[in-house]
Amino acid sequence: MKLLKEKVMTEGIVLSDQVLKVDSFLNHQMDPELMREIGGEFARRFAGEEITKVLTIESSGIAPAIMTALELKVPMIFARKHKSLTLKDDILVEKVYSFTKRETNEITVSKKFLSDSDRVLIIDDFLANGEAAFGLARIVEQVGAAVVGVGIVIEKSFQPGARLLVEAGYRVDSLVRVASLEDGVVTFADELD
Ligand code: 5GP
């Protein structure tokens, strides 16, 4: 996705060989126009899949996920990372190791928002080792619903998440694929094709 690639090139900050900071348009300040484009792009890519719900994880997945859900005209659910006092019983729980926080969180979704007839599109901001995406997929599968695919805004292709998800049978569609962050430079995968 050209617009997103330009944003990453002009505003992305390489924090290390492993971590890219995009807090000017996705992870802190958010760019609504760009989020709308992202939602439209995911909706186009997954058109015809009869998606009934979009699922993400708080907090940075929420903006791209809600825009995608708006385009697909379906509800969006975000998994919570911290137990809510109002979310007591009837919850689906999975453990997810956080790449950025280096801690394991229990992510939760209320059972009342997913059923075995749902066809779910998982959306997240980044894909690194696939922990978040696998955790969300396990939540969907706990109720016997189908994971239609995983839509990622920025995939770091040098980390194993995309490969592991594809090997597990999931469709992964990433809007930009970063091949390397070495020497403080963002190299995109399609520049190496
Ligand atoms: P994974 O679960 O695939 O290992 O990592 C993906 C999650 O970690 C995303 O939800 C995202 O919040 C965070 N993450 C992973 N890599 C990066 C990165 O390079 N930059 C930022 N800002 N977040 C990342």
XYZ file of N, CA and C and ligand atoms in Angstrom:
603
model
N 0.860 -1.193 0.000
C 0.000 0.000 0.000
C 0.900 1.248 0.000
N 0.846 2.002 -1.116
C 1.816 3.060 -1.383
C 1.816 4.169 -0.303
N 0.611 4.629 0.036
C 0.480 5.723 0.997
C 1.093 5.348 2.355
N 0.829 4.122 2.778
C 1.340 3.640 4.060
C 2.866 3.504 4.025
N 3.343 3.011 2.893
C 4.789 2.858 2.730
C 5.483 4.224 2.840
N 4.880 5.224 2.216
C 5.445 6.581 2.269
C 5.470 7.107 3.705
N 4.382 6.828 4.443
C 4.303 7.254 5.849
C 5.409 6.597 6.665
N 5.605 5.289 6.444
C 6.646 4.559 7.181
C 8.011 5.135 6.839
N 8.228 5.445 5.550
C 9.531 5.965 5.118
C 9.809 7.345 5.695
N 8.772 8.203 5.728
C 9.011 9.586 6.151
C 8.900 9.766 7.664
N 8.040 8.955 8.329
C 7.788 9.205 9.748
C 8.218 8.068 10.683
N 8.525 6.902 10.110
C 8.927 5.761 10.937
C 10.295 6.004 11.566
N 10.433 5.609 12.828
C 11.715 5.753 13.528
C 12.204 4.359 13.892
N 13.387 4.016 13.411
C 13.947 2.698 13.705
C 14.576 2.756 15.091
N 13.984 2.036 16.044
C 14.500 2.073 17.417
C 15.628 1.073 17.615
N 15.566 -0.033 16.873
C 16.613 -1.059 16.934
C 16.447 -1.921 15.689
N 17.260 -2.963 15.550
C 17.118 -3.870 14.404
C 15.781 -4.606 14.432
N 15.104 -4.551 15.592
C 13.871 -5.324 15.778
C 12.608 -4.474 15.866
N 12.749 -3.212 16.237
C 11.560 -2.411 16.586
C 11.464 -1.121 15.773
N 10.284 -0.920 15.204
C 9.980 0.291 14.443
C 8.938 1.099 15.213
N 9.202 2.406 15.339
C 8.261 3.261 16.058
C 7.478 4.087 15.033
N 6.163 4.020 15.125
C 5.326 4.802 14.200
C 4.271 5.555 15.012
N 4.740 6.261 16.038
C 3.778 6.891 16.948
C 3.177 8.186 16.407
N 3.618 8.647 15.225
C 3.016 9.874 14.675
C 1.759 9.600 13.868
N 1.509 8.297 13.495
C 0.293 8.034 12.718
C -0.459 6.770 13.117
N 0.142 5.899 13.972
C -0.542 4.635 14.283
C -0.528 4.261 15.772
N 0.591 4.494 16.453
C 0.710 3.974 17.815
C 0.483 4.981 18.940
N 0.285 6.245 18.585
C 0.016 7.234 19.641
C -0.903 8.295 19.028
N -0.301 9.242 18.273
C -1.151 10.073 17.415
C -1.617 9.171 16.269
N -2.871 9.335 15.859
C -3.372 8.514 14.757
C -3.825 9.392 13.609
N -3.603 8.917 12.390
C -3.965 9.658 11.187
C -5.291 9.098 10.658
N -6.399 9.829 10.871
C -7.714 9.283 10.495
C -7.868 8.998 8.999
N -7.309 9.884 8.155
C -7.406 9.665 6.701
C -6.705 8.363 6.320
N -5.519 8.186 6.901
C -4.758 6.964 6.607
C -5.504 5.736 7.130
N -6.103 5.861 8.333
C -6.852 4.734 8.899
C -8.028 4.365 7.990
N -8.662 5.396 7.401
C -9.789 5.119 6.492
C -9.300 4.373 5.248
N -8.154 4.792 4.734
C -7.572 4.100 3.564
C -7.235 2.647 3.910
N -6.683 2.468 5.099
C -6.299 1.124 5.551
C -7.547 0.228 5.657
N -8.607 0.778 6.245
C -9.860 0.016 6.372
C -10.404 -0.385 5.009
N -10.354 0.557 4.057
C -10.831 0.276 2.703
C -10.006 -0.805 2.029
N -8.708 -0.747 2.246
C -7.805 -1.724 1.619
C -8.036 -3.137 2.175
N -8.171 -3.249 3.500
C -8.451 -4.576 4.079
C -9.802 -5.092 3.577
N -10.792 -4.204 3.526
C -12.132 -4.627 3.086
C -12.076 -5.142 1.637
N -11.295 -4.467 0.782
C -11.143 -4.922 -0.616
C -10.461 -6.278 -0.655
N -9.387 -6.417 0.120
C -8.617 -7.665 0.056
C -9.415 -8.864 0.560
N -10.287 -8.609 1.541
C -11.040 -9.737 2.106
C -12.498 -9.762 1.628
N -12.787 -9.022 0.546
C -14.160 -8.999 0.011
C -14.556 -10.407 -0.409
N -15.819 -10.739 -0.214
C -16.308 -12.043 -0.651
C -16.078 -13.149 0.373
N -15.472 -12.814 1.484
C -15.181 -13.834 2.511
C -16.308 -13.973 3.532
N -17.369 -13.227 3.327
C -18.540 -13.286 4.225
C -18.161 -13.130 5.699
N -17.349 -12.119 5.941
C -16.894 -11.838 7.303
C -18.069 -11.326 8.141
N -18.192 -11.818 9.365
C -19.272 -11.358 10.252
C -18.759 -10.507 11.419
N -17.446 -10.620 11.738
C -16.874 -9.840 12.840
C -15.411 -9.523 12.528
N -14.964 -8.370 12.990
C -13.534 -8.042 12.945
C -13.041 -8.073 14.389
N -11.914 -8.747 14.617
C -11.372 -8.891 15.969
C -9.942 -8.345 16.015
N -9.664 -7.551 17.054
C -8.303 -7.048 17.242
C -7.963 -7.083 18.726
N -6.822 -6.469 19.063
C -6.393 -6.425 20.460
C -6.094 -4.971 20.801
N -6.485 -4.547 22.010
C -6.238 -3.144 22.353
C -4.733 -2.909 22.500
N -4.201 -1.731 22.244
C -4.973 -0.579 21.849
C -4.737 -0.171 20.384
N -3.536 -0.424 19.858
C -3.239 0.129 18.524
C -3.934 -0.595 17.374
N -4.484 -1.764 17.635
C -5.231 -2.451 16.567
C -6.618 -1.855 16.351
N -7.081 -1.078 17.344
C -8.488 -0.650 17.315
C -8.798 0.254 16.117
N -7.913 1.207 15.820
C -8.218 2.150 14.725
C -8.302 1.445 13.364
N -7.282 0.678 12.959
C -7.433 -0.007 11.675
C -8.603 -0.998 11.672
N -8.857 -1.641 12.823
C -9.941 -2.631 12.876
C -11.317 -1.976 12.746
N -11.516 -0.838 13.403
C -12.851 -0.211 13.336
C -13.118 0.318 11.924
N -12.074 0.823 11.257
C -12.258 1.319 9.894
C -12.556 0.169 8.934
N -11.936 -0.976 9.163
C -12.197 -2.158 8.332
C -13.631 -2.644 8.559
N -14.026 -2.679 9.831
C -15.382 -3.128 10.175
C -16.437 -2.183 9.596
N -16.116 -0.892 9.602
C -17.042 0.098 9.034
C -17.263 -0.187 7.546
N -16.175 -0.457 6.834
C -16.273 -0.768 5.399
C -17.030 -2.068 5.153
N -16.764 -3.070 6.008
C -17.402 -4.388 5.829
C -18.819 -4.426 6.398
N -19.183 -3.349 7.119
C -20.512 -3.233 7.749
C -20.778 -4.377 8.731
N -19.776 -4.655 9.573
C -19.914 -5.680 10.620
C -19.385 -5.100 11.933
N -19.707 -5.713 13.074
C -19.163 -5.209 14.341
C -17.666 -5.494 14.483
N -17.015 -4.681 15.305
C -15.605 -4.894 15.634
C -15.518 -5.187 17.138
N -14.703 -6.177 17.479
C -14.475 -6.517 18.890
C -12.989 -6.327 19.169
N -12.651 -5.718 20.312
C -11.229 -5.728 20.687
C -11.042 -6.554 21.950
N -10.053 -7.443 21.909
C -9.706 -8.219 23.093
C -9.073 -7.276 24.103
N -9.433 -7.463 25.368
C -8.866 -6.630 26.422
C -7.611 -7.278 26.984
N -6.652 -6.429 27.328
C -5.398 -6.945 27.895
C -5.453 -6.992 29.412
N -6.344 -6.214 29.988
C -6.454 -6.180 31.445
C -7.866 -6.543 31.835
N -7.990 -7.318 32.894
C -9.324 -7.763 33.299
C -10.186 -6.567 33.684
N -11.369 -6.520 33.115
C -12.298 -5.451 33.445
C -13.221 -5.932 34.561
N -13.569 -5.023 35.455
C -14.466 -5.386 36.564
C -15.843 -5.787 36.060
N -16.211 -5.238 34.894
C -17.536 -5.551 34.354
C -17.516 -6.807 33.493
N -16.317 -7.365 33.294
C -16.179 -8.539 32.421
C -15.775 -9.705 33.311
N -16.733 -10.308 34.003
C -16.375 -11.297 35.015
C -16.521 -12.728 34.532
N -17.748 -13.103 34.243
C -18.000 -14.491 33.864
C -18.121 -14.581 32.351
N -18.207 -15.805 31.907
C -18.441 -16.039 30.485
C -17.445 -15.311 29.600
N -16.185 -15.461 29.943
C -15.164 -14.839 29.097
C -14.267 -15.910 28.466
N -13.769 -15.572 27.300
C -12.787 -16.404 26.613
C -11.421 -15.813 26.958
N -10.499 -16.648 27.401
C -9.191 -16.151 27.855
C -8.061 -16.885 27.125
N -7.036 -16.162 26.735
C -5.821 -16.776 26.173
C -4.607 -16.001 26.681
N -3.510 -16.693 26.805
C -2.260 -16.035 27.222
C -1.503 -15.563 25.978
N -1.016 -14.333 26.018
C -0.264 -13.784 24.888
C 0.989 -13.097 25.421
N 2.143 -13.474 24.875
C 3.390 -12.813 25.258
C 3.538 -11.546 24.430
N 3.711 -10.417 25.092
C 3.798 -9.132 24.395
C 5.227 -8.850 23.939
N 5.369 -8.620 22.644
C 6.680 -8.349 22.048
C 7.276 -7.056 22.592
N 6.437 -6.013 22.707
C 6.964 -4.705 23.101
C 7.102 -4.564 24.620
N 6.210 -5.232 25.375
C 6.266 -5.063 26.841
C 7.055 -6.177 27.525
N 7.376 -7.220 26.779
C 8.124 -8.377 27.297
C 7.477 -8.955 28.550
N 6.161 -9.140 28.476
C 5.432 -9.773 29.576
C 4.250 -10.536 28.991
N 3.769 -11.512 29.758
C 2.621 -12.278 29.289
C 1.341 -11.669 29.833
N 0.401 -11.397 28.927
C -0.902 -10.870 29.337
C -1.968 -11.927 29.084
N -2.999 -11.888 29.931
C -4.171 -12.701 29.615
C -5.115 -11.814 28.833
N -5.405 -12.186 27.596
C -6.336 -11.379 26.808
C -7.728 -12.005 26.914
N -8.733 -11.151 26.968
C -10.093 -11.651 27.196
C -11.097 -11.051 26.210
N -12.079 -11.891 25.861
C -13.221 -11.448 25.042
C -14.467 -12.066 25.670
N -15.524 -11.290 25.763
C -16.773 -11.819 26.299
C -17.377 -12.844 25.343
N -17.855 -13.959 25.910
C -18.444 -15.018 25.080
C -19.658 -14.544 24.299
N -20.297 -13.475 24.799
C -21.553 -13.093 24.141
C -21.349 -12.453 22.772
N -20.101 -12.097 22.449
C -19.883 -11.432 21.161
C -19.341 -12.347 20.058
N -19.121 -13.629 20.371
C -18.649 -14.570 19.344
C -19.468 -15.850 19.420
N -19.809 -16.406 18.254
C -20.507 -17.693 18.262
C -19.944 -18.578 17.160
N -20.349 -19.846 17.162
C -19.754 -20.794 16.212
C -20.108 -20.497 14.754
N -21.063 -19.606 14.526
C -21.411 -19.277 13.137
C -20.599 -18.078 12.601
N -19.775 -17.486 13.460
C -19.021 -16.302 13.017
C -17.860 -16.650 12.089
N -17.632 -15.707 11.152
C -16.461 -15.774 10.263
C -15.645 -14.503 10.563
N -14.500 -14.691 11.185
C -13.803 -13.576 11.835
C -12.527 -13.189 11.081
N -12.388 -11.878 10.865
C -11.146 -11.320 10.321
C -10.362 -10.716 11.478
N -9.137 -11.189 11.678
C -8.260 -10.662 12.727
C -7.416 -9.534 12.129
N -7.368 -8.397 12.834
C -6.576 -7.248 12.372
C -5.602 -6.849 13.487
N -4.364 -6.532 13.117
C -3.455 -5.951 14.120
C -2.515 -4.952 13.453
N -1.907 -4.099 14.277
C -1.037 -3.053 13.731
C 0.289 -3.615 13.238
N 0.917 -4.487 14.045
C 2.222 -5.052 13.697
C 2.166 -6.571 13.780
N 3.012 -7.211 12.984
C 3.210 -8.660 13.127
C 4.703 -8.899 13.324
N 5.041 -9.503 14.465
C 6.446 -9.820 14.756
C 6.585 -11.334 14.862
N 6.344 -11.881 16.055
C 6.452 -13.333 16.231
C 5.113 -14.054 16.097
N 4.054 -13.289 15.972
C 2.739 -13.897 15.765
C 1.983 -14.209 17.037
N 2.547 -13.824 18.190
C 1.898 -14.151 19.471
C 0.479 -13.585 19.559
N 0.330 -12.309 19.237
C -0.988 -11.674 19.355
C -1.981 -12.318 18.393
N -1.553 -12.513 17.136
C -2.460 -13.090 16.131
C -2.857 -14.518 16.508
N -1.899 -15.316 16.970
C -2.235 -16.694 17.376
C -3.181 -16.690 18.575
N -2.957 -15.773 19.514
C -3.833 -15.692 20.700
C -5.258 -15.346 20.291
N -5.389 -14.383 19.368
C -6.722 -13.998 18.894
C -7.370 -15.162 18.138
N -6.575 -15.874 17.330
C -7.117 -17.022 16.580
C -7.605 -18.110 17.546
N -6.864 -18.327 18.635
C -7.282 -19.349 19.605
C -8.594 -18.945 20.277
N -8.776 -17.647 20.524
C -10.042 -17.161 21.107
C -11.209 -17.483 20.163
N -11.009 -17.195 18.867
C -12.055 -17.458 17.866
C -12.370 -18.950 17.839
N -11.322 -19.751 17.858
C -11.502 -21.197 17.722
C -12.083 -21.841 18.971
N -11.912 -21.184 20.128
C -12.528 -21.699 21.370
C -14.037 -21.862 21.230
N -14.668 -20.959 20.462
C -16.126 -21.044 20.317
C -16.530 -21.771 19.034
N -15.541 -22.269 18.292
C -15.854 -23.003 17.063
C -16.136 -22.102 15.869
N -15.769 -20.808 15.975
C -15.932 -19.888 14.838
C -14.725 -20.032 13.899
N -14.862 -19.455 12.685
C -13.800 -19.592 11.682
C -12.934 -18.332 11.615
N -11.623 -18.532 11.501
C -10.707 -17.412 11.240
C -10.554 -17.315 9.725
N -11.098 -16.237 9.169
C -11.052 -16.057 7.715
C -9.647 -15.645 7.262
N -8.987 -14.857 8.100
C -7.645 -14.411 7.758
C -7.119 -13.452 8.797
N -5.862 -13.051 8.574
C -5.193 -12.112 9.479
C -4.722 -10.929 8.628
N -5.231 -9.737 8.929
C -4.833 -8.528 8.206
C -3.898 -7.710 9.077
N -2.713 -7.409 8.544
C -1.673 -6.737 9.323
C -1.300 -5.416 8.644
N -1.181 -4.360 9.433
C -0.799 -3.074 8.850
C 0.696 -3.111 8.481
N 1.561 -3.460 9.436
C 3.005 -3.515 9.154
C 3.554 -4.879 9.589
N 3.931 -5.677 8.612
C 4.545 -6.979 8.906
C 6.051 -6.824 8.899
N 6.700 -7.327 9.954
C 8.159 -7.379 9.938
C 8.518 -8.791 9.482
N 8.811 -8.890 8.188
C 8.960 -10.206 7.549
C 10.216 -10.945 7.990
N 11.132 -10.218 8.645
C 12.353 -10.890 9.117
C 12.125 -11.596 10.448
N 10.955 -11.403 11.026
C 10.581 -12.145 12.238
C 9.602 -13.252 11.837
N 9.443 -14.303 12.657
C 8.802 -15.512 12.134
C 7.270 -15.542 12.080
N 6.586 -14.491 12.602
C 5.120 -14.548 12.732
C 4.368 -14.902 11.462
N 4.687 -14.228 10.356
C 3.931 -14.465 9.113
C 4.104 -15.908 8.656
N 5.350 -16.377 8.672
C 5.612 -17.759 8.227
C 4.871 -18.768 9.115
N 4.918 -18.547 10.430
C 4.268 -19.494 11.352
C 2.753 -19.514 11.146
N 2.174 -18.335 10.920
C 0.717 -18.271 10.708
C 0.333 -18.975 9.413
N 1.098 -18.744 8.350
C 0.803 -19.388 7.052
C 0.974 -20.903 7.196
N 2.032 -21.320 7.890
C 2.243 -22.767 8.095
C 1.102 -23.394 8.891
N 0.491 -22.581 9.764
C -0.639 -23.097 10.564
C -1.946 -23.061 9.761
N -1.875 -22.566 8.532
C -3.062 -22.616 7.660
C -3.854 -21.324 7.571
N -3.340 -20.234 8.157
C -4.074 -18.956 8.110
C -3.648 -18.133 6.902
N -4.608 -17.409 6.343
C -4.284 -16.443 5.284
C -3.769 -15.169 5.955
N -2.585 -14.713 5.569
C -2.023 -13.483 6.134
C -1.910 -12.448 5.023
N -2.497 -11.288 5.230
C -2.441 -10.220 4.245
C -1.887 -8.975 4.928
N -0.697 -8.557 4.540
C -0.054 -7.406 5.192
C 0.028 -6.243 4.219
N -0.266 -5.042 4.709
C -0.299 -3.873 3.822
C 1.102 -3.400 3.455
N 2.041 -3.465 4.398
C 3.445 -3.294 4.025
C 4.265 -4.368 4.734
N 5.322 -4.810 4.028
C 6.187 -5.851 4.592
C 7.603 -5.302 4.696
N 8.101 -5.251 5.931
C 9.438 -4.725 6.188
C 10.410 -5.903 6.237
N 11.407 -5.856 5.358
C 12.365 -6.965 5.265
C 13.498 -6.823 6.262
N 13.823 -5.565 6.609
C 14.948 -5.346 7.523
C 14.883 -3.954 8.143
N 15.404 -3.875 9.374
C 15.556 -2.569 10.039
C 17.036 -2.335 10.370
N 17.879 -3.090 9.694
C 19.318 -3.019 10.009
C 19.917 -1.657 9.658
N 20.910 -1.248 10.439
C 21.623 0.028 10.257
C 20.689 1.234 10.291
N 19.592 1.105 11.020
C 18.667 2.232 11.165
C 17.861 2.536 9.920
N 17.847 1.604 8.950
C 17.173 1.861 7.674
C 16.024 0.862 7.485
N 14.852 1.396 7.059
C 13.715 0.519 6.760
C 13.853 0.032 5.317
N 13.978 -1.285 5.147
C 13.994 -1.870 3.799
C 12.716 -2.676 3.625
N 11.968 -2.387 2.572
C 10.705 -3.091 2.343
C 10.943 -4.381 1.565
N 10.108 -5.386 1.840
C 10.291 -6.699 1.204
C 10.139 -6.599 -0.312
N 9.216 -5.750 -0.789
C 9.013 -5.720 -2.248
C 10.174 -5.039 -2.987
N 11.051 -4.364 -2.250
C 12.241 -3.791 -2.903
C 13.282 -4.865 -3.158
N 13.135 -6.003 -2.485
C 14.101 -7.084 -2.637
C 13.592 -8.146 -3.611
N 12.297 -8.065 -4.006
C 11.705 -9.090 -4.886
C 12.393 -9.097 -6.258
P 3.719 -10.377 17.890
O 2.579 -10.689 18.796
O 3.451 -10.716 16.439
O 5.023 -10.955 18.354
O 3.918 -8.801 17.957
C 2.889 -7.988 17.511
C 2.414 -7.056 18.593
O 3.514 -6.437 19.244
C 1.569 -5.951 17.989
O 0.292 -5.998 18.586
C 2.289 -4.666 18.312
O 1.537 -3.929 19.238
C 3.592 -5.069 18.964
N 4.769 -4.855 18.086
C 5.579 -5.817 17.568
N 6.597 -5.296 16.891
C 6.452 -3.961 16.960
C 7.219 -2.857 16.429
O 8.255 -2.991 15.758
N 6.739 -1.609 16.695
C 5.601 -1.398 17.423
N 5.218 -0.132 17.607
N 4.857 -2.409 17.940
C 5.280 -3.680 17.712
